[in-house]
XYZ file of C-alpha atoms in Angstrom:
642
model
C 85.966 -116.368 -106.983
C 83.363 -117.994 -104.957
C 79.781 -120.321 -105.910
C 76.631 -120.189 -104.248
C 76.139 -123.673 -105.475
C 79.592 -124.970 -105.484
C 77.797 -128.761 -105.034
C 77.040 -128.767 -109.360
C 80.841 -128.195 -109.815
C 80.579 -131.937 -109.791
C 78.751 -132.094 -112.809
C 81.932 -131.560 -114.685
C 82.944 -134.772 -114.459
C 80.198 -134.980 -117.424
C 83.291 -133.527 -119.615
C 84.432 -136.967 -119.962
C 81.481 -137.964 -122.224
C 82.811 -135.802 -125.091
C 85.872 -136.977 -124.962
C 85.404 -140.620 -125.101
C 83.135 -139.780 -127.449
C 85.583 -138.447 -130.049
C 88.458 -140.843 -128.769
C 86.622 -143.902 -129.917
C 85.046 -144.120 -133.395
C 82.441 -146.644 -133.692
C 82.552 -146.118 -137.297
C 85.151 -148.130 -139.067
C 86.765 -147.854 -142.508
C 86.626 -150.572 -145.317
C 89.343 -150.927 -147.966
C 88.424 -150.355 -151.830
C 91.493 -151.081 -154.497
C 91.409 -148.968 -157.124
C 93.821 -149.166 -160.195
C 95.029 -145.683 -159.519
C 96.417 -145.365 -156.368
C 98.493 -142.303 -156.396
C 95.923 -139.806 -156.469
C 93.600 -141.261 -154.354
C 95.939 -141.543 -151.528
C 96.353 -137.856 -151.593
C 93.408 -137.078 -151.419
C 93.132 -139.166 -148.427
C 96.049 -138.246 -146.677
C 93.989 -134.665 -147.211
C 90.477 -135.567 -145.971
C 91.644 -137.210 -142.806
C 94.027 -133.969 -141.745
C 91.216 -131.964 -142.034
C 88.734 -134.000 -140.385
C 91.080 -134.585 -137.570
C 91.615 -130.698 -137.145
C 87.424 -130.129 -137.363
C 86.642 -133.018 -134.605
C 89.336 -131.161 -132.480
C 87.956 -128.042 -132.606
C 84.557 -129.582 -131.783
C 85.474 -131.282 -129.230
C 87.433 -128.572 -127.580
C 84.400 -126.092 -128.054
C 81.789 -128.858 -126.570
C 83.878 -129.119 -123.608
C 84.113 -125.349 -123.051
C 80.323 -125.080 -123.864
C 79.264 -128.043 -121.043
C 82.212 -126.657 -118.576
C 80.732 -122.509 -118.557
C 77.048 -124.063 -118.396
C 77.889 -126.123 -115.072
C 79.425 -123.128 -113.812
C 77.170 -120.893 -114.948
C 74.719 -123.116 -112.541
C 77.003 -122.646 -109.561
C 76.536 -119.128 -109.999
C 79.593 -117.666 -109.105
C 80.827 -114.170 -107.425
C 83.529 -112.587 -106.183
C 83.427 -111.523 -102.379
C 82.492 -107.728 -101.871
C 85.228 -105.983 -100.432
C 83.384 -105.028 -96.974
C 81.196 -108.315 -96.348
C 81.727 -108.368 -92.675
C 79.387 -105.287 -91.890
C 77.216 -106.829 -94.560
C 74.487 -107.470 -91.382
C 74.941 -104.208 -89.451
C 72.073 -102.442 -88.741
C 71.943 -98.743 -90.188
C 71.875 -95.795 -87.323
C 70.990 -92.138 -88.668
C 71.343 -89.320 -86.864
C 69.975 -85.996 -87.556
C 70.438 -82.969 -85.742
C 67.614 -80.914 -85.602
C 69.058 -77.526 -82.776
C 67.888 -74.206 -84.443
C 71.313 -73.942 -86.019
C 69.951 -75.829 -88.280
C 67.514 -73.126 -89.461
C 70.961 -71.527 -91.442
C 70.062 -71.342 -95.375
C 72.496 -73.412 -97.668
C 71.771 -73.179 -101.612
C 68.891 -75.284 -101.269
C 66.992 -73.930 -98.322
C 67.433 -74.492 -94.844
C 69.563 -77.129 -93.832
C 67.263 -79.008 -91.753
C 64.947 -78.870 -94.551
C 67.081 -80.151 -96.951
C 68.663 -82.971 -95.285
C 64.844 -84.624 -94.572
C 64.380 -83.767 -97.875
C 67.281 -86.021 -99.266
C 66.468 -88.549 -96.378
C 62.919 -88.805 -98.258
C 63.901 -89.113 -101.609
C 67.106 -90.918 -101.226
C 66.883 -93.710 -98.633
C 66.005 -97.132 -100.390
C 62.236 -97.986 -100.181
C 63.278 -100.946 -98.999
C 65.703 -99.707 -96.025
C 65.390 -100.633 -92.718
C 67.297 -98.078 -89.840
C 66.433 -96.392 -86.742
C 66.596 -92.684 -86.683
C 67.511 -90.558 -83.987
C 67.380 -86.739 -83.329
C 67.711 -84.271 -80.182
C 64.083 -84.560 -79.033
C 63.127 -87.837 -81.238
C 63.847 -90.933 -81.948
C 62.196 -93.848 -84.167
C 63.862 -97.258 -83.756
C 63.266 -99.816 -86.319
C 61.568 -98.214 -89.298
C 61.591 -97.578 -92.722
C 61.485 -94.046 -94.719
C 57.728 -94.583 -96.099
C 56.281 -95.186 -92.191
C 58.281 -91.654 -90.889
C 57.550 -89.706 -93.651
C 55.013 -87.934 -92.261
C 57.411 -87.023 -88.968
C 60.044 -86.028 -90.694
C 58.319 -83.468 -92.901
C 56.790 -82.123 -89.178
C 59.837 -82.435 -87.533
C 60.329 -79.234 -85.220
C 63.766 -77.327 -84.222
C 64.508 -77.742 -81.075
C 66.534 -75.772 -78.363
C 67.926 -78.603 -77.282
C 71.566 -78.661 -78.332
C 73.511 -81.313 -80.874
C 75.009 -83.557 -78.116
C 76.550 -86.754 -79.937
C 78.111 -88.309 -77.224
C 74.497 -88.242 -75.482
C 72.761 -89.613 -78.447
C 75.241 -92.418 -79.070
C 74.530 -93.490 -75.338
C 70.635 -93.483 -76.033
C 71.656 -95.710 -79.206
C 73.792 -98.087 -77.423
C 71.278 -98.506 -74.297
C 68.527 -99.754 -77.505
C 71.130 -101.024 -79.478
C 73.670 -102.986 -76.779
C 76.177 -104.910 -78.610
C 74.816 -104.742 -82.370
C 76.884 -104.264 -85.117
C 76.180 -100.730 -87.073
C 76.695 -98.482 -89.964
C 76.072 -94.878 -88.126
C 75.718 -91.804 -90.478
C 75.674 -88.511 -88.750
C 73.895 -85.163 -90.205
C 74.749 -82.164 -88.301
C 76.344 -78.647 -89.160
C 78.937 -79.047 -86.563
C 78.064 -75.959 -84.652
C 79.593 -75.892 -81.189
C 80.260 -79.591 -81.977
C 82.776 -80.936 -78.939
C 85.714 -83.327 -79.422
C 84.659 -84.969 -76.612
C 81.447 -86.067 -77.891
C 82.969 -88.527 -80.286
C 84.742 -90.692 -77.965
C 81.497 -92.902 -77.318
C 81.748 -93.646 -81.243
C 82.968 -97.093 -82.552
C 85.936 -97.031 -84.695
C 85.731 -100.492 -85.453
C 82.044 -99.926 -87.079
C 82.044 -97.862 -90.620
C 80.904 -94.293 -89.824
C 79.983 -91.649 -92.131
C 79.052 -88.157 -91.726
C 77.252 -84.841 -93.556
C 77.956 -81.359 -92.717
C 75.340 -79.007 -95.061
C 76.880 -75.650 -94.816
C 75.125 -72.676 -94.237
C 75.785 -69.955 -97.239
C 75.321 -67.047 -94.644
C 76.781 -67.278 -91.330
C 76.187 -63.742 -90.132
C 73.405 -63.724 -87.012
C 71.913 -61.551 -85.059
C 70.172 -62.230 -81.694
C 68.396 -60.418 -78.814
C 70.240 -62.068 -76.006
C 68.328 -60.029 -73.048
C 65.638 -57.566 -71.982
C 66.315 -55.487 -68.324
C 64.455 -52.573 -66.606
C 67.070 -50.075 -66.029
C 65.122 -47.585 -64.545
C 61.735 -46.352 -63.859
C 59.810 -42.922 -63.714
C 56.214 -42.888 -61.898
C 54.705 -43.341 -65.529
C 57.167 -44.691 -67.336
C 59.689 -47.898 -67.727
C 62.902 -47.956 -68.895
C 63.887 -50.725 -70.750
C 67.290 -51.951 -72.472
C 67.722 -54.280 -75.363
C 70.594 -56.275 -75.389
C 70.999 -57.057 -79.121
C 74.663 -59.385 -80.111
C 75.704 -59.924 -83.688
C 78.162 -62.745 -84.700
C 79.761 -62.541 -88.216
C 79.832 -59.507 -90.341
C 76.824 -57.113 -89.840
C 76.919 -54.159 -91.781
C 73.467 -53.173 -92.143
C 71.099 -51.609 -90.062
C 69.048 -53.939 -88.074
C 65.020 -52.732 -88.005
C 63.706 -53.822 -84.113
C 60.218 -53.279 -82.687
C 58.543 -53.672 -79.526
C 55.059 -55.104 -79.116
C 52.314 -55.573 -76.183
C 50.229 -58.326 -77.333
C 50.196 -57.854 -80.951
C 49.846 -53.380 -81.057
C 53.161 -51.744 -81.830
C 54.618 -49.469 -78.904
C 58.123 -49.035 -79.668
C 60.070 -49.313 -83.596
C 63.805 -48.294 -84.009
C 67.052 -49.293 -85.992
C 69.845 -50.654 -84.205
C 73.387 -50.589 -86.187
C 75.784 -52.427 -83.945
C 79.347 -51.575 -82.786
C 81.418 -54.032 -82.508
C 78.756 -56.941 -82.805
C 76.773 -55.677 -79.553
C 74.512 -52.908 -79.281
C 71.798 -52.096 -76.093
C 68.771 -50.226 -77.024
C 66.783 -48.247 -74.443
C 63.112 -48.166 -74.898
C 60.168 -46.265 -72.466
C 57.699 -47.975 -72.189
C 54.185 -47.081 -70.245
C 54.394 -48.493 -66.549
C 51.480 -50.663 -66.599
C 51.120 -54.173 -67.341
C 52.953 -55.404 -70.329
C 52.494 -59.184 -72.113
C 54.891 -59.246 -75.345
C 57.808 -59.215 -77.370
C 60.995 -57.174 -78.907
C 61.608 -58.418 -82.610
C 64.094 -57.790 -85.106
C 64.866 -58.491 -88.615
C 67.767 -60.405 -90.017
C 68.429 -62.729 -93.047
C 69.402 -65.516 -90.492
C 68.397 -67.863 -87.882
C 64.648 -67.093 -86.678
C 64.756 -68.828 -83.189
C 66.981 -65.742 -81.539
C 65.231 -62.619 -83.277
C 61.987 -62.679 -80.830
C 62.283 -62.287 -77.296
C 59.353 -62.483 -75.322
C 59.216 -60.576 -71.625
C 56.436 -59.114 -69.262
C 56.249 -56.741 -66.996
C 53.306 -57.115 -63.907
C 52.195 -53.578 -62.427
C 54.532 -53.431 -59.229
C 52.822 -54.274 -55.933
C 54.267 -53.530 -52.375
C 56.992 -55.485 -50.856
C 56.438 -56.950 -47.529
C 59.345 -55.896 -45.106
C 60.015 -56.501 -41.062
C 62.856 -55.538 -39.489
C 64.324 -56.935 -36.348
C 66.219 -54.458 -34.128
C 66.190 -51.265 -31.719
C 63.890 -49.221 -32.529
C 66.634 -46.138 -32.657
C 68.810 -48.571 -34.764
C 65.922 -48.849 -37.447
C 64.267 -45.052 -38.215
C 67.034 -44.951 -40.846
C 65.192 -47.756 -42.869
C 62.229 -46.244 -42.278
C 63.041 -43.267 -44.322
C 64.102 -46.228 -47.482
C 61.268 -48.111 -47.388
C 58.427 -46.155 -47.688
C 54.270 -46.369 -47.889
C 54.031 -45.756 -51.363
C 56.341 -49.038 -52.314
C 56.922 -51.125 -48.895
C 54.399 -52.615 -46.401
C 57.232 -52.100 -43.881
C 57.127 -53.092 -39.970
C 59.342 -52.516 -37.519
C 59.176 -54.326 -34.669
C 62.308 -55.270 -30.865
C 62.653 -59.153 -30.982
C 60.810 -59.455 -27.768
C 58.045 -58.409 -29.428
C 58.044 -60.286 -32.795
C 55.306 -62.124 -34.008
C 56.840 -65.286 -35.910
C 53.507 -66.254 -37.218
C 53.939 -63.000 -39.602
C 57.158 -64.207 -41.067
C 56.146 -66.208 -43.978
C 54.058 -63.607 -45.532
C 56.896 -60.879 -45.973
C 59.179 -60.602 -48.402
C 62.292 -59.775 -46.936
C 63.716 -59.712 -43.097
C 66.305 -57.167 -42.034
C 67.540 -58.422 -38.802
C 69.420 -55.326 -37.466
C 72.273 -55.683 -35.301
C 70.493 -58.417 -32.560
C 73.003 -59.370 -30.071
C 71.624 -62.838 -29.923
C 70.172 -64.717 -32.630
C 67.393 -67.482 -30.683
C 67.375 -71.027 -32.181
C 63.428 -70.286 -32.818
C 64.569 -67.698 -34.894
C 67.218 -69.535 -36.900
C 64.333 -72.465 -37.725
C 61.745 -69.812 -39.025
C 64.148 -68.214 -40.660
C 65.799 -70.974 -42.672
C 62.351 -72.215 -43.730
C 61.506 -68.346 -45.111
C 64.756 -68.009 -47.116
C 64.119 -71.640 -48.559
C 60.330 -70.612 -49.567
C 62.140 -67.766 -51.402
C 62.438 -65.250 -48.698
C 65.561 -62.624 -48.802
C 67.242 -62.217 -45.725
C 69.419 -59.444 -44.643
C 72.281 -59.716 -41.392
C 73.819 -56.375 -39.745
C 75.367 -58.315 -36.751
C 75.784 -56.273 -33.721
C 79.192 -55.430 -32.065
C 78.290 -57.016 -29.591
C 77.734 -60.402 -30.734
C 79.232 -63.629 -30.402
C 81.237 -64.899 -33.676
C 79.942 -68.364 -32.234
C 75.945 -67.148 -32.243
C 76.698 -65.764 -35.870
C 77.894 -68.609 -37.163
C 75.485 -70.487 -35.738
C 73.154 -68.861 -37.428
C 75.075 -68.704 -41.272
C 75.202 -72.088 -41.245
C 72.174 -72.567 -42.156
C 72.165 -70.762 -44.844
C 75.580 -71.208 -46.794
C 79.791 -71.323 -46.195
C 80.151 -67.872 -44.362
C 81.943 -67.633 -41.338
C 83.059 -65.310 -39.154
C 86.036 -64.516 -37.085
C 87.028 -62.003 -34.355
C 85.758 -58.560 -34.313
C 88.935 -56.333 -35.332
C 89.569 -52.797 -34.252
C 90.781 -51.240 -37.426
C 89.264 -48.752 -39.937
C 88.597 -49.771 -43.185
C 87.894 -48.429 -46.405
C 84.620 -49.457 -48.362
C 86.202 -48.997 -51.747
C 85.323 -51.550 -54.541
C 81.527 -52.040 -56.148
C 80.400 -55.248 -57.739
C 78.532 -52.871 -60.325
C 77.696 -56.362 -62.106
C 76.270 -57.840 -59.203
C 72.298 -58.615 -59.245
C 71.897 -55.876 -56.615
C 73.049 -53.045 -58.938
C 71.917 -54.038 -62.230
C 69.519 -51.408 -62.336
C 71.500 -48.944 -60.394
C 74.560 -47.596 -61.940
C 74.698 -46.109 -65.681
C 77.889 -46.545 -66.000
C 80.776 -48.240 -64.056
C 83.351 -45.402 -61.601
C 86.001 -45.824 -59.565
C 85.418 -41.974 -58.309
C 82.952 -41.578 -55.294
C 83.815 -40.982 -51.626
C 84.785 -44.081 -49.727
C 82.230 -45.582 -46.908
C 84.543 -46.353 -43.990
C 83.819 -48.950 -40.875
C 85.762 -48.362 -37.611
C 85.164 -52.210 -36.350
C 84.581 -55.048 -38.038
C 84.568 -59.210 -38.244
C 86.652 -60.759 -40.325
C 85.438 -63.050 -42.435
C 85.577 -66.233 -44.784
C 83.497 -68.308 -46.943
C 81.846 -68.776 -50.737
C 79.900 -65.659 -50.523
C 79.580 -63.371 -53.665
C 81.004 -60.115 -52.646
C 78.973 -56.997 -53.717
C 80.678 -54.359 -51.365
C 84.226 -54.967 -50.713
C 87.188 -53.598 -48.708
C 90.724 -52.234 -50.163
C 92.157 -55.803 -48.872
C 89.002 -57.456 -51.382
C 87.571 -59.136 -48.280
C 83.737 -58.452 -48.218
C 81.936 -55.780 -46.379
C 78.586 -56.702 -48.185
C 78.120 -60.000 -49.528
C 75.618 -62.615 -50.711
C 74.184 -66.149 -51.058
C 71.287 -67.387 -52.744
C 69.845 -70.661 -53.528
C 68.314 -69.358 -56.654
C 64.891 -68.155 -55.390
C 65.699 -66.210 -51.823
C 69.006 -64.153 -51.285
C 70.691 -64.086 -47.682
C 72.350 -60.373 -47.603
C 75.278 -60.314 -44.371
C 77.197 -56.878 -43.710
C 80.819 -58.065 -41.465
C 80.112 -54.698 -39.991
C 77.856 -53.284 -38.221
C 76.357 -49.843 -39.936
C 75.114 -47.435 -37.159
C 76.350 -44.060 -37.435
C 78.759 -45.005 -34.630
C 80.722 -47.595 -36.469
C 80.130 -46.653 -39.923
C 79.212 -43.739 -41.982
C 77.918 -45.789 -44.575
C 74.418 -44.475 -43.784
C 75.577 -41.441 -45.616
C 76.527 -43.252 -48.186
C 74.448 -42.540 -51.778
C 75.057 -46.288 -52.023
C 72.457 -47.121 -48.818
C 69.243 -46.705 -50.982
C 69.435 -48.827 -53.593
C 71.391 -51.630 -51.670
C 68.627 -51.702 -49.284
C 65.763 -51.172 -51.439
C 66.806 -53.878 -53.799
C 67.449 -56.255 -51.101
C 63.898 -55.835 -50.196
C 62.523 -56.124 -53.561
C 61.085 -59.332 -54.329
C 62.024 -60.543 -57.672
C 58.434 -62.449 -58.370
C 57.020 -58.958 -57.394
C 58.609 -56.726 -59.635
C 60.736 -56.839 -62.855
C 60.587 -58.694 -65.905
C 59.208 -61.954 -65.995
C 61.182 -63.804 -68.794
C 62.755 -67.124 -67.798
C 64.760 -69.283 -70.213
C 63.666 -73.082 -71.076
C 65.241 -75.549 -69.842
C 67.217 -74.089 -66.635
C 64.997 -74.992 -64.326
C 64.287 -71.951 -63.033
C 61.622 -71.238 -60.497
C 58.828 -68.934 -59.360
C 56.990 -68.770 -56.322
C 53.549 -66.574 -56.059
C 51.016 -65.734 -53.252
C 48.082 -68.194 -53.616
C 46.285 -69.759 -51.838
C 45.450 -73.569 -53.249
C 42.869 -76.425 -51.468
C 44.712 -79.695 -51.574
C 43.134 -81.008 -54.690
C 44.150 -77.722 -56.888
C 46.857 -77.331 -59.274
C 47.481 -74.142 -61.555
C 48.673 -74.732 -65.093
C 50.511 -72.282 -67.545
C 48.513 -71.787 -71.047
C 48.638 -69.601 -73.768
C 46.322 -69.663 -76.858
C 48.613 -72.279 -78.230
C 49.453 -74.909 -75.606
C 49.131 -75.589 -72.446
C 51.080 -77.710 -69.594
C 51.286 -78.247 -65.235
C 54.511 -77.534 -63.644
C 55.819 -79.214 -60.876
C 54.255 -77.049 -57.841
C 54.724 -77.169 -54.149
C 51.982 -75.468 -51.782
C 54.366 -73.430 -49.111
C 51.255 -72.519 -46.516
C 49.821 -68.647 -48.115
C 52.653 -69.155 -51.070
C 53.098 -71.864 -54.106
C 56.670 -72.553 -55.781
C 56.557 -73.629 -59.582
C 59.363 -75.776 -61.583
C 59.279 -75.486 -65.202
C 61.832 -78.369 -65.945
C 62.348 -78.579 -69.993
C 58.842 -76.828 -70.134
C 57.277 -75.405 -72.571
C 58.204 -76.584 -75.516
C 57.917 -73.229 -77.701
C 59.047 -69.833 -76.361
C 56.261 -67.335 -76.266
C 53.638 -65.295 -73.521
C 52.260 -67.307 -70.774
C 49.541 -67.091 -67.959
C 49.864 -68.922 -64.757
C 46.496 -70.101 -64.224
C 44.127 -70.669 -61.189
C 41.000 -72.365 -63.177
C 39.957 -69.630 -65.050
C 41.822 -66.626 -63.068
C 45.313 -65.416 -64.292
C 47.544 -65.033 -61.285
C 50.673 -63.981 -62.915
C 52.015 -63.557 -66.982
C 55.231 -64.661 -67.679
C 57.385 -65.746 -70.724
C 59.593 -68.103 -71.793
C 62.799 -67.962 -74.227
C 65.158 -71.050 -75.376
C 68.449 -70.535 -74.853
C 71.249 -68.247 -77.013
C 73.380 -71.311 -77.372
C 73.066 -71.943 -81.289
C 73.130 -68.279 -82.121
C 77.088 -68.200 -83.689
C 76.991 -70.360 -87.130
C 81.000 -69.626 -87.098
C 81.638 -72.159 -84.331
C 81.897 -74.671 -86.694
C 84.157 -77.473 -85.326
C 83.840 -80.063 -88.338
C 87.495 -81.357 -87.664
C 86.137 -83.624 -85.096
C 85.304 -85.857 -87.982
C 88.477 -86.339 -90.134
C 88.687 -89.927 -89.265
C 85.449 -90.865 -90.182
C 84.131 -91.015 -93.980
C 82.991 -87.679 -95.418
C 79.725 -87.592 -97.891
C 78.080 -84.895 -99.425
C 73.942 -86.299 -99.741
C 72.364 -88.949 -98.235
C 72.432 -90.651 -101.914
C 76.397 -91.547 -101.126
C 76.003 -93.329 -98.150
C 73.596 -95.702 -99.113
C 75.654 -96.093 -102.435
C 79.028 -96.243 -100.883
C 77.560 -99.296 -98.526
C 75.581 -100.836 -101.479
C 78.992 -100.995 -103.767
C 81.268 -101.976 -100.740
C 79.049 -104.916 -99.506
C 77.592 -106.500 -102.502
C 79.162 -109.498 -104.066
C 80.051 -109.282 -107.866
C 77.985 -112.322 -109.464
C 79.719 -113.250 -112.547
C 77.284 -116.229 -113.829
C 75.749 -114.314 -116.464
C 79.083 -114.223 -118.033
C 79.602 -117.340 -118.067
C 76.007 -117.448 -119.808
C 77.058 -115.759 -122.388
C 80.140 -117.153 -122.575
C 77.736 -120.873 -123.403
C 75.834 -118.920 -126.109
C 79.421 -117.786 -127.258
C 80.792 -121.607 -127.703
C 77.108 -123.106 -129.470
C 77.462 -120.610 -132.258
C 80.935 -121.182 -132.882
C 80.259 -125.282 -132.610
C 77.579 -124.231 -135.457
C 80.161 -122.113 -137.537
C 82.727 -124.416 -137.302
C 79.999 -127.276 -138.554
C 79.289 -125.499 -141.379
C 82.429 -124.093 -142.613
C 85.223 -125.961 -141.247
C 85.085 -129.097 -144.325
C-alpha cells in the first residue's frame, strides 16, 4: 500500500494524547468510613473492574478512530498492476482496404468498427489515428467525428509494417499503447516485425459472416468483325458460389448487353458483341459481397490507322505490303538510302528488314522513337555483322547475338499467352505445321520469347519498357532462309506488332501501377491537359515528346470510373480506371500473425482493459468509513457499557 500524502502519517504521533490521557487521572479518590464495610467493598471491588474494562475499550476505540482519520488523510492506494505504460500515448489503427466492405452481423465491418470507435472511446481520450490513406495525429474522438463517419475505402492495401514506420517517423522514441483494427486479409508475417513487443499491443479482427466474392478481374477484345466487337469477361469467384451471377454491360448509362454467368470452378469468361463504334462504360454484376470488384469500367475508341515504315529492299518488303493494308495501315516503304528520318517520330511502328548495316544515325533516332513509345521490329540480314547487331540491341535491352549457324531449325513452340497473341488464338494447340529457318544467329539475353525453337532458344522474341515494344527475329525470314512467310502465323505477328496499343483496344488501366499513355497532340508550352469526369477532376504528370504527349497517372484518380483526357474543352481520348483485384478473396485471412499480442472483441475492451490495468486502487474511503465505524461504537459503548 502506498499514500499520496505520506507527510500526515506524522500526525499519528497525536495517538499519544489519548493515552496519557487515560494513564493519568487527575481525579483523585477520598476515603469515607462507613460502619459496614463488607458490602461496600464489594461493591467497589465491582465498580472499579468495570470502569477499568469501559476506559479500555474507549481508549482503544479513540486510538483506532484518530489512527484511520490520519490515514484516511494520506489517502492511500495500492499500485495498479501496469503503472509503467501509465504515460504512453494511445496509437489506433484502422484499416480501411475494400475488404473491409465484408458484412459481419452488424453491417459492414468498416462501418462498424468507426461506429464503436464513436461511441466507445472516452470523451476525454487523447490518441492519434492512423489509416491506409489518413492519418490524424493528436486528437480526440469528438474533433474526428465528422472524418470518420466520411471515411472512404480505399484500394490501397492493409500494410502494417508501412504504417508503423509512418507512426514511428511522428512518434520517434515515445512510449505507446497501439490497438490495431483490421480483418487480416492478405495480412503478412512480415509486417509485424516493425511492432514493439516491449509496448502493450492489442488487436480486433471483425469477421465477415459471408466470405464468398465475386469479381470481374478483366475485360479483352478477342476479336472483331467490320461491325462488330468481340468482347470477353473475365469473371473469378473465391469461396462457394452456387448461384447464378446476373452481369450487364452498359455504354454510358443505356443497357447493351445482360446475361447470367454460373461459374465453373470459380472462373468463368463471358463473350459479349458489342457495336464497333465508340464505347465509354462498364460491365456490372451482382453479388451479396464486396462492391469495389463487381464494376469494371473499360472503353473502346473507334480504331484509327497505324502509322508503319519499313526499312529494307524493296523485293524483301512486297510481302508486308500485302499485311498491312490501306484500309487499317498508313504504311511506307521506303531503301535506307532513301529514308527520311524527320518522318520517324510520327509512325507507329518501324520494321527494319534485313539491313546489312545498321548507321549510328539510325540507332540514335531509333532509341529516342522506342522510348516515346514507338514499337520496333529487327529481321537482321544474313549478311550482317553480330558486332553491328549488337551494337544496335544495346540500346534497347540484354539481347545479344552470336555467330550465324548453318543448321535447320524447327519453329515449334507458341507463347499463346504472350501480348502478341492475346487476341489471336481461341484456344491453345500443339498441332500446326512447323515454320523452319535454314540459317540462323544464336542468341542470348532477357528477352521474352514469343516464337521459339525445339531447343527453347528464341526465334521471335521481345522487350518492352512498358509503353514501346522492340520485336527481333535471330533469323532472317525471306523465302530463301525461311518459309515462315507461309506460315498462318505471319499475319497476326506482324499486324499486332504494328498495332499501336494507345490506338486501338481497350482503354482500362488500373490505379496505382503507374501505367502510362502517350497520344498525338500537339501542346504550346504553357498547356497542360487534365483527366475529368462529371465527378472529379485531376493533371497527370505529362511530358510534350515534339507531335506526341506521354501521361503518368501515379496513385491517380482516386475513384475508379470513365474518364476524358482533356485539351481545354476538347476530349482527345476516353479512358478508365479500375483499383486493383488485390482484396477480392475474404478467405486469406492470416489472423495468426497476432497470437502474441492481446486479442479484444470491441473497442469498449481496450480502453477498459488499460483503464483497470493502470489505475491505482485508492483505499481512503475505507478507511473513512472505517472512522464513522469507531465514533458510533465510542457512542455505544458510552451508553451501554456501565
Amino acid at each position: 500500500m502506498q499514500f499520496k500524502h505520506p507527510e500526515i502519517l506524522y500526525f499519528l504521533f497525536l495517538l499519544v494524547i489519548p493515552i496519557l490521557v487515560h494513564l493519568f487521572q487527575l481525579r483523585r479518590f477520598k476515603t469515607e468510613y462507613f460502619t459496614n464495610v463488607r458490602f461496600l467493598k464489594e461493591l467497589s471491588i465491582q465498580t472499579r473492574k468495570s470502569s477499568k474494562i469501559k476506559k479500555w475499550l474507549l481508549l482503544a476505540t479513540r486510538l483506532l478512530l484518530l489512527a484511520c482519520l490520519i490515514i484516511a488523510f494520506a489517502q492511500p492506494f495500492f499500485k495498479a498492476k501496469d503503472s509503467t505504460n501509465a504515460g504512453n500515448e494511445m496509437i489506433i489503427i484502422l484499416d480501411n482496404s475494400f475488404s473491409m466492405q465484408a458484412k459481419g452481423s452488424r453491417g459492414e465491418l468498416l462501418k462498424r468498427s468507426v461506429q464503436e470507435l464513436l461511441e466507445d472511446t472516452p470523451a476525454n481520450q487523447r490518441f492519434s489515428l492512423v489509416t491506409n490513406t489518413e492519418t490524424f495525429w493528436d486528437t480526440d474522438i469528438k474533433s474526428i467525428q465528422k472524418d470518420l463517419q466520411n471515411l472512404q475505402y480505399s484500394a490501397t492495401p492493409f500494410q502494417l509494417d508501412f504504417l508503423l514506420t509512418k507512426i514511428e517517423t511522428k512518434k520517434h522514441n515515445t512510449p505507446k499503447d497501439i490497438f490495431i483494427i483490421t480483418d487480416a486479409v492478405n495480412a503478412q508475417s512480415k509486417s509485424i516485425e516493425k511492432l514493439d513487443e516491449n509496448s502493450p499491443i492489442y488487436y480486433w479482427i471483425p469477421k465477415a459472416e459471408n466470405k464468398n466474392n465475386a469479381s470481374i478481374d478483366a475485360v479483352s477484345i478477342t476479336g472483331q468483325s467490320e461491325t462488330f466487337y468481340e468482347i470477353k469477361v473475365d469473371v473469378k469467384g473465391f469461396g462457394d458460389l452456387e448461384n447464378d451471377i446476373p452481369m450487364s454491360v452498359y455504354n454510358g448509362k443505356n443497357l447493351v448487353a445482360k446475361t447470367v454467368a454460373k461459374l465453373e470452378d470459380n472462373k468463368k469468361s463471358v463473350q459479349f458483341n458489342l457495336p464497333k463504334k465508340d464505347f465509354h462504360g462498364h460491365v456490372s454484376i451482382e453479388d451479396n459481397s464486396l462492391n469495389y470488384d463487381n464494376t469494371y469500367y473499360f472503353s473502346i475508341s473507334k480504331p484509327e490507322k497505324s502509322n508503319v515504315i519499313v526499312i529494307g529492299e524493296s523485293l524483301k518488303n512486297n510481302f508486308l505490303s500485302r499485311i498491312y493494308t490501306s484500309d487499317e495501315f498508313n504504311f511506307a516503304s521506303t531503301e535506307l538510302n532513301g529514308l527520311d528520318y524527320n518522318a520517324i517520330e510520327k509512325q507507329d511502328a518501324i520494321v527494319l528488314n534485313e539491313i546489312k548495316d545498321i548507321p549510328q544515325a539510325l540507332t540514335t533516332t531509333l532509341k529516342a522513337f522506342y522510348e516515346k513509345g514507338g514499337n520496333v521490329v529487327l529481321i537482321p540480314s544474313a549478311e550482317s555483322t553480330s558486332q553491328n547487331l549488337n551494337t544496335f540491341l544495346g540500346n534497347f535491352g540484354g539481347i545479344q547475338f552470336g555467330a550465324l549457324q548453318n543448321q535447320e531449325k524447327q519453329i515449334t513452340k507458341i507463347a499463346f499467352n504472350h501480348p502478341l497473341y492475346q487476341t489471336v488464338f481461341e484456344k491453345k494447340t500443339d498441332n500446326f505445321q512447323y515454320p523452319k529457318v535454314t540459317t540462323s544467329f544464336s542468341v542470348k539475353g532477357n528477352a521474352s520469347p514469343v516464337l521459339s525453337y525445339a531447343d527453347q532458344s528464341f526465334f521471335l522474341g521481345s522487350v518492352t519498357n512498358k509503353i514501346g515494344n522492340l520485336y527481333v527475329f535471330s533469323a532472317p525470314i525471306n523465302k530463301t532462309n525461311s518459309n515462315f512467310q507461309n506460315s498462318p502465323l505471319i499475319v497476326p505477328t506482324f499486324f499486332n506488332m504494328a498495332q499501336s496499343n494507345q490506338k486501338t483496344g481497350i482503354s482500362a488501366f488500373t490505379i496505382g501501377d503507374n501505367q502510362n499513355l502517350i497520344l498525338d497532340a500537339l501542346l504550346s508550352k504553357d498547356e497542360v491537359v487534365t483527366i475529368a469526369n462529371e465527378n472529379s477532376d485531376f493533371i497527370p504528370m505529362q511530358q510534350i515528346l515534339n507531335n506526341k504527349i506521354k501521361l503518368a497517372f501515379g496513385d491517380y484518380p482516386e475513384l475508379s470510373g470513365n474518364f476524358s483526357v482533356m485539351k481545354n474543352k476538347e476530349v482527345l481520348k476516353n479512358i478508365s480506371f479500375n483499383h486493383p483485384r488485390t482484396e477480392s478473396d475474404l478467405g486469406l485471412i492470416n489472423d495468426n500473425i497476432f497470437d502474441n499480442y492481446t486479442s479484444v472483441t470491441s473497442v469498449e475492451a481496450v480502453f477498459n482493459d488499460i483503464h483497470s490495468s493502470r489505475t491505482g486502487n485508492e483505499v481512503w474511503n475505507y478507511f473513512i468509513l472505517a472512522t464513522l465505524l469507531f465514533l458510533v461504537l465510542e457512542l455505544l459503548i458510552q451508553k451501554f457499557v456501565k
